[in-house]
Amino acid sequence: LTDELLHLLNITDSALLAPQDDHLIVCGRLYLGSTRVGVNSFLVPVETSQDFWTHLLVYTISSVVEQTSPANNLIFDASARVSEITFVDQDLDSGEIGGTITWVTSTNTNRTKAYNVYFAQSLLSDTLTLFADDIAAGTNVVTVSPGTASVASVSVFTKSLLAEQTTPFTSALLDSIASVSRIGFLDLDLDLDDIGGGLVWLPPQDTSQVTLYVVYFAFLGNNGSCGLHSNVSSMGGAASTTITTTFGMLVRNASLPTLRYMVMDTP
């Protein structure tokens, strides 16, 4: 046993050391193992099924015979499972997620040392990918960096001093997608090489995570090549105009004749 596990045996946990009951009758028993004299502990392997057993017994044995009145301990089956996993995707690109995962800790956390977080491509998948491990007990949050590839589900495992649980809490992860559509622009500046007018679009169906619409000039190349314009990437930042969500909503239903009143400010 580790030093930390041995420390737990310092008679501080009433569930660890249930009162000795000298009036119990041993109705059946199953051999688990033995230790030599001088070793006052025995490690019950993780995932050992309790089945119908109610107590653990420790017998002493002489060179002649095993005693008939063992010490007994009532088994306390500890359980610590998180619940209510919450995630709001703030990466609005399709196929990418980003945001904060939180969960509600178990009411029984005195034996929880850490949490491990796994992703999976299906709620029913047995193939889990470790995302974050050894998140200290007392913490119920982990950050997903924007641009992380989308996954179908997240599972949070509790971890004791001995092992990671095998029955986690699992929740679906929804990939938020918020792109505008039906972009339209009507140029009302009639000078050659000058433009000015209203740029309109339909907002995403879900705008709960949208705070601004940002407009850029851009040159889009064909076949993966920008040709002679490969060095103008910085132009977009200088020529960008920020438009609030409210503006986008105001003009989304505007008919073309009214666009002359929607001329944008330019830097």
Tab-separated table of C-alpha atoms in Angstrom:
chain	number	residue	atom	x	y	z
A	1	LEU	CA	0.000	0.000	0.000
A	2	THR	CA	1.129	3.576	-0.616
A	3	ASP	CA	1.991	5.857	2.270
A	4	GLU	CA	-1.164	7.858	1.560
A	5	LEU	CA	-3.358	4.771	1.852
A	6	LEU	CA	-1.653	3.769	5.075
A	7	HIS	CA	-2.299	7.263	6.383
A	8	LEU	CA	-6.020	6.656	5.942
A	9	LEU	CA	-5.744	3.880	8.514
A	10	ASN	CA	-5.028	6.396	11.267
A	11	ILE	CA	-8.535	5.889	12.607
A	12	THR	CA	-9.930	9.152	11.253
A	13	ASP	CA	-12.668	7.747	9.043
A	14	SER	CA	-15.524	6.022	10.833
A	15	ALA	CA	-16.509	4.254	7.618
A	16	LEU	CA	-13.046	2.718	7.403
A	17	LEU	CA	-13.187	1.279	10.875
A	18	ALA	CA	-16.689	0.067	11.549
A	19	PRO	CA	-17.352	-1.102	15.107
A	20	GLN	CA	-16.325	-4.675	15.800
A	21	ASP	CA	-19.375	-6.915	16.094
A	22	ASP	CA	-18.554	-9.946	18.247
A	23	HIS	CA	-21.994	-11.496	17.821
A	24	LEU	CA	-21.865	-12.136	14.079
A	25	ILE	CA	-22.091	-15.636	12.704
A	26	VAL	CA	-19.915	-16.461	9.688
A	27	CYS	CA	-22.388	-17.918	7.216
A	28	GLY	CA	-19.911	-18.178	4.362
A	29	ARG	CA	-16.516	-16.877	3.360
A	30	LEU	CA	-14.217	-16.560	0.343
A	31	TYR	CA	-10.433	-16.593	0.569
A	32	LEU	CA	-8.783	-13.378	-0.652
A	33	GLY	CA	-5.141	-13.758	0.380
A	34	SER	CA	-2.664	-13.467	3.245
A	35	THR	CA	0.252	-11.361	4.474
A	36	ARG	CA	3.278	-12.157	6.585
A	37	VAL	CA	3.695	-11.083	10.194
A	38	GLY	CA	4.852	-7.464	10.338
A	39	VAL	CA	2.686	-6.396	7.385
A	40	ASN	CA	-0.536	-5.007	8.785
A	41	SER	CA	-2.338	-4.312	5.533
A	42	PHE	CA	-3.812	-6.107	2.538
A	43	LEU	CA	-4.727	-4.564	-0.813
A	44	VAL	CA	-8.084	-5.674	-2.171
A	45	PRO	CA	-7.702	-5.384	-5.970
A	46	VAL	CA	-9.713	-2.703	-7.744
A	47	GLU	CA	-12.852	-3.873	-9.546
A	48	THR	CA	-13.338	-6.682	-7.028
A	49	SER	CA	-17.034	-7.524	-7.074
A	50	GLN	CA	-18.658	-7.280	-3.669
A	51	ASP	CA	-21.481	-9.605	-4.703
A	52	PHE	CA	-23.406	-10.515	-1.542
A	53	TRP	CA	-20.466	-10.257	0.885
A	54	THR	CA	-21.112	-7.928	3.812
A	55	HIS	CA	-17.852	-8.011	5.792
A	56	LEU	CA	-14.100	-8.471	5.542
A	57	LEU	CA	-12.526	-10.914	8.002
A	58	VAL	CA	-8.951	-11.142	9.239
A	59	TYR	CA	-7.808	-14.333	10.945
A	60	THR	CA	-4.544	-15.050	12.693
A	61	ILE	CA	-2.925	-18.444	12.135
A	62	SER	CA	-0.444	-20.257	14.326
A	63	SER	CA	1.805	-23.073	13.247
A	64	VAL	CA	-0.979	-25.405	14.266
A	65	VAL	CA	-4.373	-23.939	13.485
A	66	GLU	CA	-6.357	-20.953	12.239
A	67	GLN	CA	-8.306	-19.067	14.872
A	68	THR	CA	-12.088	-19.392	14.957
A	69	SER	CA	-12.960	-15.847	16.081
A	70	PRO	CA	-11.672	-13.441	13.434
A	71	ALA	CA	-11.807	-9.644	13.478
A	72	ASN	CA	-14.457	-8.261	11.147
A	73	ASN	CA	-15.133	-5.033	9.296
A	74	LEU	CA	-18.429	-4.024	7.743
A	75	ILE	CA	-17.823	-3.215	4.072
A	76	PHE	CA	-18.559	0.372	3.065
A	77	ASP	CA	-18.793	0.589	-0.725
A	78	ALA	CA	-17.681	4.138	-1.507
A	79	SER	CA	-19.177	5.850	-4.544
A	80	ALA	CA	-18.171	9.216	-5.983
A	81	ARG	CA	-19.593	10.091	-9.398
A	82	VAL	CA	-19.959	13.542	-10.903
A	83	SER	CA	-23.183	14.747	-12.511
A	84	GLU	CA	-24.654	17.513	-14.655
A	85	ILE	CA	-21.825	18.120	-17.120
A	86	THR	CA	-22.281	21.494	-18.818
A	87	PHE	CA	-20.564	22.802	-21.942
A	88	VAL	CA	-21.329	25.875	-24.066
A	89	ASP	CA	-19.435	25.877	-27.365
A	90	GLN	CA	-18.092	29.367	-28.085
A	91	ASP	CA	-16.156	28.351	-31.195
A	92	LEU	CA	-18.716	29.074	-33.881
A	93	ASP	CA	-16.994	27.168	-36.694
A	94	SER	CA	-18.369	23.864	-37.922
A	95	GLY	CA	-16.242	20.932	-36.805
A	96	GLU	CA	-14.545	22.883	-34.017
A	97	ILE	CA	-15.342	23.477	-30.357
A	98	GLY	CA	-14.049	25.764	-27.640
A	99	GLY	CA	-15.327	26.777	-24.244
A	100	THR	CA	-15.557	25.569	-20.667
A	101	ILE	CA	-16.639	22.158	-19.377
A	102	THR	CA	-18.025	22.121	-15.843
A	103	TRP	CA	-19.581	19.408	-13.685
A	104	VAL	CA	-21.247	18.952	-10.324
A	105	THR	CA	-19.068	17.025	-7.895
A	106	SER	CA	-20.307	14.120	-5.829
A	107	THR	CA	-21.547	14.753	-2.300
A	108	ASN	CA	-18.976	12.168	-1.193
A	109	THR	CA	-15.603	13.645	-2.157
A	110	ASN	CA	-13.446	12.770	0.842
A	111	ARG	CA	-11.842	9.912	-1.111
A	112	THR	CA	-11.643	11.681	-4.472
A	113	LYS	CA	-8.097	12.725	-5.374
A	114	ALA	CA	-8.569	13.941	-8.949
A	115	TYR	CA	-10.719	13.914	-12.100
A	116	ASN	CA	-9.899	12.663	-15.591
A	117	VAL	CA	-11.760	13.969	-18.649
A	118	TYR	CA	-12.145	11.941	-21.851
A	119	PHE	CA	-13.647	12.671	-25.284
A	120	ALA	CA	-15.375	10.195	-27.588
A	121	GLN	CA	-16.794	10.277	-31.102
A	122	SER	CA	-20.036	8.636	-29.999
A	123	LEU	CA	-22.123	8.523	-26.835
A	124	LEU	CA	-21.958	4.729	-27.005
A	125	SER	CA	-18.312	4.444	-28.004
A	126	ASP	CA	-15.926	2.329	-25.949
A	127	THR	CA	-12.970	4.197	-27.444
A	128	LEU	CA	-12.120	7.175	-25.259
A	129	THR	CA	-9.420	9.773	-25.825
A	130	LEU	CA	-7.879	11.372	-22.745
A	131	PHE	CA	-8.346	15.147	-22.858
A	132	ALA	CA	-7.230	16.213	-19.366
A	133	ASP	CA	-5.995	14.172	-16.432
A	134	ASP	CA	-5.261	14.644	-12.750
A	135	ILE	CA	-7.527	17.668	-12.357
A	136	ALA	CA	-7.231	18.247	-8.627
A	137	ALA	CA	-10.179	17.445	-6.380
A	138	GLY	CA	-11.977	20.674	-5.540
A	139	THR	CA	-11.850	21.754	-9.186
A	140	ASN	CA	-14.889	21.177	-11.387
A	141	VAL	CA	-13.899	22.959	-14.574
A	142	VAL	CA	-11.613	22.422	-17.563
A	143	THR	CA	-11.084	24.711	-20.576
A	144	VAL	CA	-11.312	23.548	-24.178
A	145	SER	CA	-9.188	25.754	-26.438
A	146	PRO	CA	-10.935	27.224	-29.515
A	147	GLY	CA	-10.188	25.227	-32.638
A	148	THR	CA	-10.353	21.853	-30.900
A	149	ALA	CA	-11.800	19.196	-33.218
A	150	SER	CA	-15.451	18.449	-32.496
A	151	VAL	CA	-16.357	15.344	-30.527
A	152	ALA	CA	-19.674	13.725	-29.711
A	153	SER	CA	-19.366	13.282	-25.957
A	154	VAL	CA	-17.355	14.004	-22.832
A	155	SER	CA	-16.898	11.704	-19.844
A	156	VAL	CA	-15.641	12.695	-16.406
A	157	PHE	CA	-14.070	9.990	-14.234
A	158	THR	CA	-13.335	10.359	-10.548
A	159	LYS	CA	-9.982	9.065	-9.371
A	160	SER	CA	-9.053	7.858	-5.886
A	161	LEU	CA	-5.634	7.242	-4.407
A	162	LEU	CA	-5.871	3.732	-5.787
A	163	ALA	CA	-7.549	3.820	-9.181
A	164	GLU	CA	-9.790	5.551	-11.696
A	165	GLN	CA	-13.449	4.616	-11.565
A	166	THR	CA	-14.949	2.611	-14.445
A	167	THR	CA	-18.457	4.135	-14.351
A	168	PRO	CA	-18.061	7.802	-15.368
A	169	PHE	CA	-20.719	10.384	-16.046
A	170	THR	CA	-21.068	11.038	-19.780
A	171	SER	CA	-22.753	13.874	-21.632
A	172	ALA	CA	-23.152	14.928	-25.254
A	173	LEU	CA	-21.089	17.849	-26.572
A	174	LEU	CA	-22.898	20.048	-29.057
A	175	ASP	CA	-20.913	21.862	-31.738
A	176	SER	CA	-22.338	25.388	-32.078
A	177	ILE	CA	-22.352	26.686	-35.630
A	178	ALA	CA	-23.155	30.351	-36.212
A	179	SER	CA	-22.511	31.608	-39.733
A	180	VAL	CA	-24.378	34.348	-41.540
A	181	SER	CA	-25.959	33.589	-44.899
A	182	ARG	CA	-27.315	35.289	-48.019
A	183	ILE	CA	-24.781	38.104	-47.975
A	184	GLY	CA	-25.727	40.941	-50.293
A	185	PHE	CA	-23.999	44.208	-51.217
A	186	LEU	CA	-25.357	47.061	-53.327
A	187	ASP	CA	-22.735	49.567	-54.433
A	188	LEU	CA	-24.199	53.077	-54.535
A	189	ASP	CA	-20.909	54.884	-55.107
A	190	LEU	CA	-20.837	55.483	-58.842
A	191	ASP	CA	-17.150	56.389	-59.104
A	192	LEU	CA	-14.822	53.858	-60.705
A	193	ASP	CA	-12.651	52.014	-58.176
A	194	ASP	CA	-14.728	53.344	-55.257
A	195	ILE	CA	-17.473	51.492	-53.446
A	196	GLY	CA	-19.996	52.462	-50.803
A	197	GLY	CA	-23.330	51.110	-49.821
A	198	GLY	CA	-25.144	48.621	-47.703
A	199	LEU	CA	-23.894	45.115	-46.922
A	200	VAL	CA	-26.651	42.892	-45.573
A	201	TRP	CA	-26.985	39.264	-44.464
A	202	LEU	CA	-29.240	36.864	-42.674
A	203	PRO	CA	-28.103	36.111	-39.116
A	204	PRO	CA	-27.440	32.597	-37.816
A	205	GLN	CA	-30.397	30.720	-36.427
A	206	ASP	CA	-28.691	30.655	-33.029
A	207	THR	CA	-27.062	33.937	-32.027
A	208	SER	CA	-26.734	33.173	-28.307
A	209	GLN	CA	-22.918	33.102	-28.507
A	210	VAL	CA	-22.529	35.835	-31.141
A	211	THR	CA	-21.400	39.220	-29.814
A	212	LEU	CA	-20.294	40.997	-33.002
A	213	TYR	CA	-20.241	40.674	-36.762
A	214	VAL	CA	-16.844	41.636	-38.216
A	215	VAL	CA	-16.475	42.675	-41.873
A	216	TYR	CA	-13.221	42.401	-43.841
A	217	PHE	CA	-11.982	43.181	-47.321
A	218	ALA	CA	-10.485	40.050	-48.820
A	219	PHE	CA	-8.946	38.670	-51.985
A	220	LEU	CA	-9.911	35.038	-52.562
A	221	GLY	CA	-7.667	32.959	-54.781
A	222	ASN	CA	-8.499	29.965	-56.943
A	223	ASN	CA	-7.149	26.425	-56.674
A	224	GLY	CA	-5.363	27.154	-53.389
A	225	SER	CA	-3.274	29.993	-54.858
A	226	CYS	CA	-3.404	33.729	-54.238
A	227	GLY	CA	-1.234	34.516	-57.269
A	228	LEU	CA	0.121	38.084	-57.325
A	229	HIS	CA	-1.870	38.957	-54.185
A	230	SER	CA	-0.176	36.482	-51.852
A	231	ASN	CA	1.346	39.274	-49.741
A	232	VAL	CA	-1.751	41.367	-48.995
A	233	SER	CA	-2.965	39.408	-45.970
A	234	SER	CA	-2.446	42.402	-43.671
A	235	MET	CA	-4.836	44.522	-45.729
A	236	GLY	CA	-7.860	42.930	-44.093
A	237	GLY	CA	-7.022	44.189	-40.619
A	238	ALA	CA	-6.581	47.769	-41.766
A	239	ALA	CA	-9.774	47.844	-43.785
A	240	SER	CA	-12.063	45.998	-41.380
A	241	THR	CA	-15.265	47.447	-39.999
A	242	THR	CA	-17.013	46.114	-36.897
A	243	ILE	CA	-20.790	45.981	-36.979
A	244	THR	CA	-22.920	45.155	-33.976
A	245	THR	CA	-25.416	42.330	-33.901
A	246	THR	CA	-28.203	44.878	-33.695
A	247	PHE	CA	-27.194	46.419	-37.011
A	248	GLY	CA	-27.273	43.066	-38.711
A	249	MET	CA	-30.736	42.371	-37.380
A	250	LEU	CA	-32.010	45.773	-38.466
A	251	VAL	CA	-31.026	45.395	-42.079
A	252	ARG	CA	-31.689	41.702	-42.601
A	253	ASN	CA	-35.203	42.300	-43.915
A	254	ALA	CA	-34.416	45.525	-45.745
A	255	SER	CA	-35.525	45.664	-49.330
A	256	LEU	CA	-33.019	46.766	-51.912
A	257	PRO	CA	-34.517	50.273	-52.468
A	258	THR	CA	-33.906	51.150	-48.804
A	259	LEU	CA	-30.235	50.156	-48.843
A	260	ARG	CA	-29.180	53.687	-49.745
A	261	TYR	CA	-29.916	54.602	-46.103
A	262	MET	CA	-27.631	51.855	-44.778
A	263	VAL	CA	-24.260	53.208	-45.873
A	264	MET	CA	-21.543	51.830	-43.580
A	265	ASP	CA	-18.893	53.899	-41.888
A	266	THR	CA	-15.426	53.057	-43.217
A	267	PRO	CA	-12.116	53.608	-41.409
